[in-house]
């Protein structure tokens, strides 16, 4: 279905041209004075300059042409030249009746589906998943779902950090602890064991221990660096350990992401890009882009329009080692070869912005990615504690994701048990669903680039702009619908008779517009804002209207269909946020 704004513009266009003005002024926007109108057109003001006429005259000309149109109950020219618009109740009811029957609730899918790679997650293998990676997972998952729902071919890649110094650290720590392992016997000829020499529990303890040791023990650190270098150059025993680390750790990561209801199509990592590095470097040299600077190989990326000086991108260190940027560039070579995407979206901590500016510019300069392929860096801010500092455990350590989730679920569980209307078992299950919504919505409702304060009490509240409030609205509608039973097949949504009812219908009708914009601007918070507005409209309508005791059957069922449609819209939208509603709460 077409978006309301487009439908209004289609009516405005001939009104402008017939009045002698260009159709390009015929744009409608949502009203910024909801007390006066629902939509507005500001085109007369712009046209006034071009045609050297009074804006009000133009507005009057246009408004006159539209009077009596069945789409509008009001088209009014007001000072200093706005055209205020209200939709006709019958027209609006028709529109949302069509929505309720249409596939995907009448979503206008994209004309040209694109292949889009969303790079998110970014967990580092063998390091525990912590809250720093939470935002990437939550935001990226939502972007992926939105794009897919609109009809794009979206590929989500976790892009693991699986090739760094942590591997050398673990290898050397393992050598110190279990020197008898065959991996450390240079003369070992046989097959390496199939079973990993550690469990996930041990691995989680080994890495922090090794990392701590490397900070005080210089010799150990050097050993770890050498081991990393050897691993990266294909030394078989270390490759074998690395495979074990990968198997054990990736299985655990999958479990954790699964618990978050976050799912990747590709489980690739930095290691997968390694084979592409030599060719990449050669190509950069051949194209005359890479040059030696203090022993390192660099590519200039500065542009005249930069407001501050941007350093060149280092693609090879003086010791010959590849860097983070090299790995991201090589990954692009691989992605182009495998998918030739039409768009890239990276969901990563905003502190990595410079890195991505460098990578994107080198990729375009070198023609790895074509000039017109958008490369979007969706940089997110930090999740802070109530003290305004990056979120930590009470003891001051890095909060593990699992701990964080169970703390939230516990708080929600207590909340649910206060009412004591459900069994403990059901409360546990519901707490899991509601807790996750609290966490995700608490994150997604902020503009991604902003830092935000993680506040469990606020996030789990059933009131205000929170996940639980949205779920509660849905659950409440479900319960009304369940109470009523079957609705007559011939029933339909009738034109609104009250203000709250029209407000709800208007809110529902914005759905198409919102989804398109949220994805276009890679802004899940716009979906949150919408579901919040829609929930408020639902609750106000519900509060105003005695639905079940209404005597007129057609009216009663119209209202039930209306809240049912609101529920469908809410459910569709929260699914795009990676959230689901329980049956009861
Ligand atoms: N592993 C990285 C980190 O923890 C994030 C990876 C982001 N994606 C990328 N293509 N560089 O900081």
XYZ file of C-alpha atoms and ligand atoms in Angstrom:
597
model
C 0.000 0.000 0.000
C 1.079 3.521 -0.656
C 2.121 5.681 2.234
C -0.344 8.319 3.375
C 2.152 11.103 2.764
C 2.542 9.981 -0.831
C -1.204 9.732 -1.293
C -1.637 13.261 -0.008
C 1.165 14.486 -2.276
C -0.589 12.848 -5.220
C -3.654 14.964 -4.485
C -1.638 18.096 -3.885
C 0.350 17.822 -7.107
C -2.493 18.525 -9.562
C -3.815 21.209 -7.213
C -0.480 22.983 -7.482
C -0.088 22.555 -11.232
C -3.682 23.536 -11.980
C -3.061 26.691 -9.979
C -0.001 27.363 -12.081
C 2.743 26.192 -9.741
C 5.271 23.456 -10.078
C 4.337 20.017 -8.720
C 7.615 19.804 -6.819
C 6.064 22.001 -4.095
C 3.341 19.453 -3.470
C 4.894 17.761 -0.480
C 3.033 16.724 2.629
C 4.520 16.269 6.073
C 3.153 15.231 9.414
C 1.627 18.146 11.250
C 3.776 19.858 13.817
C 0.622 21.325 15.335
C -1.488 18.232 16.032
C -3.981 20.492 17.785
C -4.738 22.160 14.457
C -4.369 19.470 11.841
C -3.041 16.012 11.062
C -0.889 16.730 8.034
C 0.391 19.876 6.462
C 1.931 21.169 3.282
C 4.550 23.903 3.457
C 5.072 24.099 -0.291
C 3.315 27.433 -0.716
C 6.047 29.194 1.255
C 8.785 27.856 -0.992
C 6.697 28.489 -4.098
C 6.110 32.073 -2.985
C 9.795 32.875 -3.373
C 10.019 31.335 -6.815
C 6.813 32.919 -8.118
C 7.170 36.200 -6.223
C 3.687 35.888 -4.810
C 2.222 35.942 -1.341
C 2.413 32.496 0.264
C -1.139 32.778 1.562
C -2.446 33.415 -1.944
C -0.777 30.300 -3.221
C -1.976 28.303 -0.245
C -5.520 29.525 -0.852
C -5.397 28.634 -4.541
C -4.265 25.128 -3.773
C -6.594 24.552 -0.830
C -9.586 25.642 -2.884
C -8.846 23.049 -5.533
C -8.958 20.322 -2.909
C -12.107 21.298 -1.115
C -14.671 18.568 -1.392
C -12.117 15.852 -2.057
C -13.242 12.642 -0.378
C -9.840 12.053 1.117
C -9.990 15.147 3.297
C -12.292 16.526 5.928
C -10.313 19.750 5.952
C -7.861 21.489 3.660
C -7.301 24.963 4.944
C -4.889 27.735 4.061
C -3.644 29.510 7.161
C -1.141 32.239 7.908
C 1.601 32.644 6.893
C 0.972 30.149 4.080
C 0.603 26.686 5.488
C -1.967 24.282 4.152
C -3.495 22.389 7.064
C -4.950 19.001 6.293
C -7.218 16.534 8.059
C -8.160 13.149 6.697
C -11.796 12.244 6.167
C -12.888 9.599 8.713
C -14.417 7.365 6.049
C -11.272 7.542 3.940
C -9.080 6.714 6.916
C -11.239 3.753 7.902
C -10.996 2.403 4.340
C -7.247 2.773 4.438
C -6.787 0.857 7.647
C -9.313 -1.795 6.656
C -7.112 -2.408 3.629
C -4.094 -2.555 5.880
C -5.668 -5.252 7.989
C -6.247 -7.410 4.930
C -2.973 -6.793 3.152
C 0.166 -8.839 3.362
C 2.673 -7.451 5.891
C -0.093 -5.027 6.894
C 0.204 -3.183 3.636
C 3.901 -2.512 3.819
C 5.223 -0.962 0.653
C 8.200 -3.163 -0.089
C 11.281 -1.733 -1.762
C 11.240 -1.563 -5.532
C 14.811 -2.688 -5.981
C 15.852 -5.193 -3.356
C 19.501 -4.753 -2.458
C 22.038 -7.171 -1.115
C 23.119 -5.604 2.141
C 25.815 -6.808 4.505
C 25.281 -5.901 8.110
C 28.483 -6.336 10.096
C 27.552 -6.541 13.757
C 28.229 -8.506 16.885
C 31.998 -8.364 16.606
C 32.588 -10.596 19.620
C 36.154 -11.579 20.307
C 36.756 -15.294 20.472
C 37.923 -16.671 23.831
C 37.033 -13.474 25.619
C 33.741 -13.509 27.469
C 30.875 -11.695 25.795
C 30.406 -8.498 27.743
C 28.077 -5.537 27.661
C 30.322 -3.730 25.176
C 29.199 -6.191 22.543
C 25.613 -6.085 23.647
C 24.761 -2.910 21.811
C 26.248 -4.151 18.547
C 24.176 -7.317 18.807
C 20.917 -5.604 19.692
C 21.132 -2.730 17.224
C 22.556 -4.818 14.384
C 19.904 -7.487 14.776
C 17.213 -4.860 14.512
C 18.755 -3.277 11.403
C 19.008 -6.691 9.795
C 15.378 -7.508 10.535
C 14.146 -4.159 9.292
C 15.987 -4.398 5.994
C 14.830 -7.934 5.428
C 11.227 -7.085 6.203
C 11.322 -4.306 3.630
C 12.353 -6.865 1.043
C 16.129 -6.539 0.920
C 18.484 -9.463 0.873
C 20.263 -8.786 4.146
C 23.231 -10.828 5.271
C 24.226 -10.519 8.905
C 27.862 -11.295 9.632
C 29.164 -11.612 13.189
C 32.714 -10.805 12.090
C 34.475 -12.387 15.046
C 37.714 -11.081 16.414
C 39.422 -14.445 16.077
C 42.927 -13.632 14.939
C 44.489 -11.413 17.526
C 46.923 -11.436 20.392
C 44.442 -13.215 22.666
C 45.291 -16.386 20.776
C 49.034 -16.100 21.499
C 48.277 -15.313 25.121
C 46.175 -18.422 25.502
C 48.748 -20.587 23.751
C 51.526 -19.447 26.052
C 49.397 -19.694 29.175
C 48.520 -23.217 28.140
C 52.195 -24.022 27.666
C 52.922 -22.855 31.211
C 50.069 -24.873 32.654
C 50.274 -28.034 30.575
C 53.742 -28.274 29.019
C 53.198 -31.991 28.432
C 50.622 -31.331 25.697
C 51.767 -32.551 22.263
C 51.348 -29.070 20.774
C 54.420 -27.986 22.690
C 56.563 -30.967 21.660
C 58.445 -29.872 18.581
C 59.243 -33.450 17.642
C 55.680 -34.627 17.837
C 54.787 -36.485 14.662
C 51.331 -37.945 15.294
C 47.827 -36.586 14.994
C 46.773 -33.939 17.474
C 43.933 -34.899 19.815
C 40.412 -34.237 18.661
C 39.330 -33.121 22.036
C 40.143 -29.611 23.229
C 42.628 -29.380 26.101
C 40.206 -27.114 27.989
C 36.521 -26.580 28.626
C 34.741 -23.283 28.062
C 34.890 -22.686 31.819
C 38.653 -23.137 31.799
C 39.074 -21.054 28.679
C 37.185 -18.198 30.251
C 39.576 -18.292 33.146
C 42.728 -18.810 31.045
C 42.365 -15.694 28.938
C 41.976 -13.145 31.747
C 44.815 -14.833 33.649
C 47.087 -14.656 30.616
C 46.077 -11.123 29.819
C 46.808 -10.084 33.405
C 50.167 -11.822 33.325
C 51.191 -10.091 30.107
C 50.782 -6.724 31.788
C 53.456 -7.447 34.383
C 55.568 -10.094 32.696
C 57.327 -8.642 29.674
C 58.918 -11.956 28.632
C 55.528 -13.635 28.689
C 54.069 -10.906 26.545
C 56.849 -11.323 24.000
C 56.271 -15.066 23.908
C 52.584 -14.436 23.282
C 53.393 -12.061 20.454
C 55.708 -14.600 18.865
C 53.112 -17.333 19.244
C 50.503 -15.078 17.607
C 52.895 -14.412 14.751
C 53.617 -18.131 14.324
C 49.931 -18.970 14.416
C 49.227 -16.374 11.752
C 51.990 -17.829 9.623
C 50.528 -21.273 9.699
C 52.538 -23.093 12.383
C 50.623 -26.387 12.588
C 50.597 -27.050 16.358
C 49.276 -23.575 17.092
C 46.738 -23.851 14.314
C 45.535 -26.993 16.067
C 45.166 -25.165 19.393
C 43.488 -22.278 17.618
C 40.899 -24.666 16.136
C 40.127 -25.918 19.628
C 39.758 -22.389 20.933
C 37.439 -21.573 18.041
C 35.272 -24.653 18.481
C 34.828 -24.243 22.199
C 34.373 -20.503 22.175
C 32.139 -20.196 19.125
C 29.750 -22.804 20.518
C 29.479 -20.708 23.653
C 29.022 -17.480 21.701
C 26.258 -19.069 19.667
C 24.485 -20.042 22.838
C 24.780 -16.525 24.215
C 23.593 -14.814 21.049
C 20.758 -17.301 20.848
C 19.651 -16.325 24.333
C 19.514 -12.761 23.094
C 17.462 -13.900 20.104
C 20.229 -12.594 17.863
C 21.058 -14.721 14.822
C 23.774 -14.383 12.220
C 23.808 -15.707 8.682
C 27.566 -15.743 8.545
C 29.921 -16.754 11.284
C 32.974 -15.355 9.604
C 35.861 -13.754 11.373
C 39.042 -11.844 10.855
C 40.836 -15.132 10.208
C 38.731 -15.748 7.090
C 40.112 -12.597 5.525
C 43.748 -13.610 5.916
C 44.116 -15.380 2.543
C 43.121 -12.137 0.824
C 45.777 -9.995 2.477
C 48.790 -10.630 0.186
C 46.737 -9.866 -2.936
C 45.247 -6.803 -1.299
C 48.648 -5.384 -0.346
C 50.027 -6.055 -3.817
C 47.041 -4.375 -5.382
C 47.432 -1.279 -3.203
C 51.096 -1.079 -4.191
C 50.412 -1.681 -7.901
C 47.797 1.051 -7.949
C 50.344 3.431 -6.459
C 48.214 4.011 -3.390
C 50.350 2.360 -0.722
C 53.774 3.758 0.057
C 56.404 3.221 2.723
C 56.492 5.554 5.645
C 58.865 4.901 8.539
C 59.057 1.276 7.538
C 55.296 0.805 7.517
C 53.090 0.621 4.438
C 50.416 3.331 4.410
C 47.650 4.758 2.232
C 46.705 8.428 2.354
C 43.025 9.017 2.923
C 42.828 12.747 3.681
C 40.370 14.762 1.570
C 40.219 18.496 1.001
C 36.824 18.750 2.580
C 37.963 17.231 5.902
C 37.500 19.544 8.829
C 40.397 17.975 10.684
C 43.499 16.231 9.503
C 42.997 12.507 9.096
C 46.048 10.252 9.422
C 46.915 7.782 6.669
C 45.681 4.233 6.983
C 48.455 1.815 7.964
C 48.032 -1.443 6.083
C 51.257 -3.169 7.120
C 53.408 -2.578 10.156
C 57.178 -2.255 9.903
C 57.549 -5.815 11.237
C 55.404 -7.043 8.376
C 52.325 -7.712 10.498
C 48.843 -6.980 9.243
C 46.555 -4.736 11.301
C 42.902 -4.302 12.098
C 42.455 -2.111 8.997
C 44.208 -4.667 6.784
C 41.865 -7.318 8.016
C 38.767 -5.179 7.391
C 39.968 -4.316 3.889
C 40.689 -7.944 3.100
C 37.229 -8.818 4.416
C 35.794 -6.366 1.901
C 37.692 -8.101 -0.889
C 36.135 -11.363 0.243
C 32.640 -9.907 0.578
C 32.785 -8.307 -2.839
C 33.849 -11.602 -4.329
C 31.182 -13.626 -2.523
C 28.207 -11.277 -2.540
C 28.964 -8.016 -4.378
C 26.716 -6.156 -1.940
C 24.830 -2.981 -2.838
C 25.260 -1.572 0.633
C 27.295 -2.108 3.777
C 26.226 -1.289 7.298
C 28.717 -1.604 10.153
C 27.318 -1.539 13.653
C 30.312 -0.876 15.872
C 31.302 1.265 18.843
C 31.515 4.881 17.698
C 35.034 5.152 19.084
C 36.074 3.137 16.032
C 34.833 5.792 13.645
C 38.273 6.881 12.434
C 39.195 3.292 11.701
C 36.119 2.892 9.520
C 36.600 6.212 7.778
C 40.064 5.025 6.848
C 38.905 1.585 5.739
C 35.997 2.933 3.685
C 38.146 5.512 1.955
C 40.896 3.062 1.090
C 38.297 0.598 -0.177
C 36.818 3.197 -2.498
C 40.123 4.668 -3.605
C 41.409 1.231 -4.497
C 38.178 0.292 -6.216
C 37.625 -2.667 -3.906
C 34.148 -1.275 -3.330
C 32.526 0.753 -6.073
C 32.139 4.516 -5.611
C 28.364 4.435 -5.450
C 28.019 1.631 -2.904
C 26.932 3.205 0.367
C 29.140 2.216 3.298
C 27.381 3.184 6.456
C 29.063 3.353 9.821
C 26.424 3.099 12.513
C 28.560 3.987 15.500
C 26.924 3.491 18.864
C 27.650 5.169 22.161
C 28.616 3.668 25.479
C 26.276 2.017 27.904
C 26.950 3.775 31.196
C 26.077 2.964 34.772
C 24.051 5.335 36.922
C 27.299 7.056 37.851
C 27.674 8.113 34.209
C 30.756 5.960 33.742
C 30.989 2.882 31.490
C 28.921 0.100 32.964
C 30.735 -2.105 35.466
C 29.861 -4.780 37.985
C 29.486 -3.773 41.620
C 33.039 -5.001 42.105
C 34.217 -2.752 39.292
C 34.891 -5.503 36.768
C 33.549 -5.879 33.262
C 29.959 -7.075 33.470
C 29.332 -10.368 31.764
C 26.326 -10.456 29.584
C 24.873 -13.514 31.243
C 25.056 -11.858 34.644
C 23.411 -8.750 33.326
C 20.560 -10.681 31.769
C 19.905 -12.745 34.862
C 19.861 -9.607 37.020
C 17.195 -8.075 34.820
C 15.162 -11.242 34.681
C 15.293 -11.526 38.454
C 14.011 -7.977 38.859
C 11.181 -8.584 36.385
C 10.330 -11.852 38.090
C 9.929 -10.061 41.429
C 7.748 -7.529 39.699
C 5.470 -10.162 38.244
C 5.259 -12.110 41.485
C 4.131 -8.968 43.331
C 0.791 -9.347 41.582
C 0.762 -13.088 42.232
C -1.716 -13.853 39.512
C 0.399 -16.491 37.824
C 2.300 -19.578 38.915
C 5.954 -19.247 39.708
C 6.851 -21.319 36.698
C 4.895 -19.099 34.342
C 6.337 -16.018 36.005
C 9.864 -17.316 35.325
C 9.151 -17.864 31.691
C 7.417 -14.510 31.304
C 10.255 -12.771 33.147
C 12.672 -14.090 30.540
C 10.653 -12.609 27.700
C 9.874 -9.342 29.443
C 13.425 -8.991 30.766
C 14.866 -9.277 27.301
C 12.414 -6.684 26.036
C 13.424 -4.350 28.856
C 17.068 -4.730 27.972
C 16.659 -4.389 24.221
C 14.105 -1.625 24.273
C 16.122 0.281 26.868
C 18.961 0.226 24.398
C 17.121 0.686 21.107
C 14.900 3.528 22.244
C 17.953 5.794 22.393
C 19.487 7.229 19.300
C 22.302 4.745 18.695
C 25.135 7.281 18.652
C 24.255 8.577 22.109
C 25.631 7.176 25.331
C 22.878 6.003 27.631
C 22.449 5.083 31.240
C 21.611 1.520 32.011
C 18.921 1.787 34.639
C 17.272 -1.531 35.499
C 14.492 0.037 37.535
C 13.479 2.322 34.731
C 13.882 -0.291 32.005
C 11.655 -2.836 33.730
C 8.944 -0.361 34.668
C 5.519 -1.153 33.239
C 4.942 2.549 32.711
C 6.661 5.055 30.465
C 8.683 4.512 27.347
C 9.839 0.995 28.159
C 9.765 -2.476 26.645
C 7.464 -3.864 29.342
C 4.972 -1.036 28.764
C 4.751 -1.926 25.077
C 4.366 -5.624 25.877
C 1.763 -4.822 28.475
C -0.261 -2.929 25.891
C -0.164 -5.927 23.574
C -1.050 -8.383 26.326
C -3.957 -6.244 27.389
C -5.365 -6.207 23.866
C -4.908 -9.952 23.635
C -6.889 -10.435 26.783
C -9.786 -8.275 25.586
C -9.888 -10.149 22.284
C -9.778 -13.496 24.058
C -12.607 -12.490 26.320
C -14.795 -11.661 23.350
C -14.276 -14.712 21.185
C -15.193 -14.887 17.508
C -15.713 -11.666 15.553
C -18.209 -11.777 12.682
C -16.501 -12.318 9.319
C -18.381 -9.417 7.778
C -17.296 -6.957 10.472
C -15.038 -4.094 9.489
C -13.461 -1.042 11.020
C -15.930 1.834 10.926
C -15.096 5.517 10.583
C -13.921 6.963 13.872
C -16.558 8.588 16.036
C -14.385 9.893 18.836
C -11.186 11.840 18.908
C -9.234 9.087 20.686
C -10.432 6.614 18.106
C -9.338 8.774 15.211
C -6.006 9.386 16.888
C -5.490 5.624 17.126
C -6.440 5.116 13.480
C -4.071 7.866 12.410
C -1.269 6.357 14.424
C -1.850 2.941 12.845
C -1.851 4.462 9.382
C 1.688 5.805 9.836
C 3.154 2.316 9.975
C 4.391 2.156 6.399
C 6.062 5.514 6.601
C 7.780 4.727 9.870
C 9.281 1.443 8.756
C 10.631 2.941 5.574
C 12.201 5.890 7.365
C 13.621 3.911 10.254
C 15.526 1.674 7.917
C 16.487 4.467 5.541
C 18.021 6.339 8.436
C 19.328 3.153 10.108
C 17.430 4.326 13.168
C 15.662 1.655 15.213
C 14.842 4.294 17.820
C 12.281 5.648 15.379
C 10.434 2.350 15.527
C 10.563 2.543 19.317
C 9.145 6.046 19.264
C 6.380 4.815 16.993
C 5.405 1.795 19.076
C 5.385 4.046 22.116
C 3.089 6.585 20.438
C 0.899 3.787 19.156
C 0.716 2.168 22.589
C -0.266 5.472 24.123
C -2.963 5.933 21.493
C -4.239 2.399 22.218
C -4.373 2.935 25.926
C -6.074 6.275 25.601
C -8.668 4.809 23.268
C -9.202 1.847 25.533
C -9.569 4.128 28.508
C -12.091 6.317 26.656
C -14.194 3.600 25.117
C -16.331 0.892 26.643
C -15.599 -1.655 23.999
C -17.070 -4.876 25.326
C -20.240 -3.359 26.741
C -21.066 -1.453 23.557
C -24.521 -2.575 22.474
C -24.285 -2.048 18.755
C -22.613 -5.158 17.441
C -21.105 -3.575 14.329
C -19.604 -0.791 16.431
C -18.352 -3.181 19.088
C -16.697 -5.434 16.561
C -15.276 -2.492 14.667
C -13.495 -1.448 17.837
C -12.285 -4.967 18.473
C -10.902 -5.117 14.943
C -9.265 -1.772 15.488
C -7.392 -2.803 18.622
C -6.626 -6.120 16.946
C -5.011 -4.244 14.093
C -3.098 -2.063 16.536
C -1.852 -5.245 18.163
C -0.706 -6.652 14.817
C 1.151 -3.449 14.037
C 2.789 -3.455 17.463
C 3.771 -7.102 17.173
C 5.203 -6.588 13.709
C 7.214 -3.611 14.876
C 8.607 -5.187 18.027
C 9.632 -8.218 16.029
C 11.827 -5.835 14.053
C 13.374 -4.807 17.342
C 14.034 -8.469 18.148
C 11.397 -8.494 20.883
C 8.336 -10.664 21.388
C 5.323 -10.426 23.659
C 4.258 -13.106 26.160
C 0.691 -14.425 26.365
C 0.117 -12.867 29.770
C 2.098 -10.789 32.190
N 35.991 -7.300 17.323
C 35.910 -5.879 17.274
C 35.918 -5.295 18.682
O 35.623 -5.990 19.635
C 34.666 -5.405 16.581
C 34.544 -5.796 15.146
C 33.709 -4.838 14.370
N 33.609 -5.153 12.952
C 34.573 -4.933 12.068
N 34.373 -5.262 10.828
N 35.724 -4.387 12.399
O 36.214 -4.129 18.825
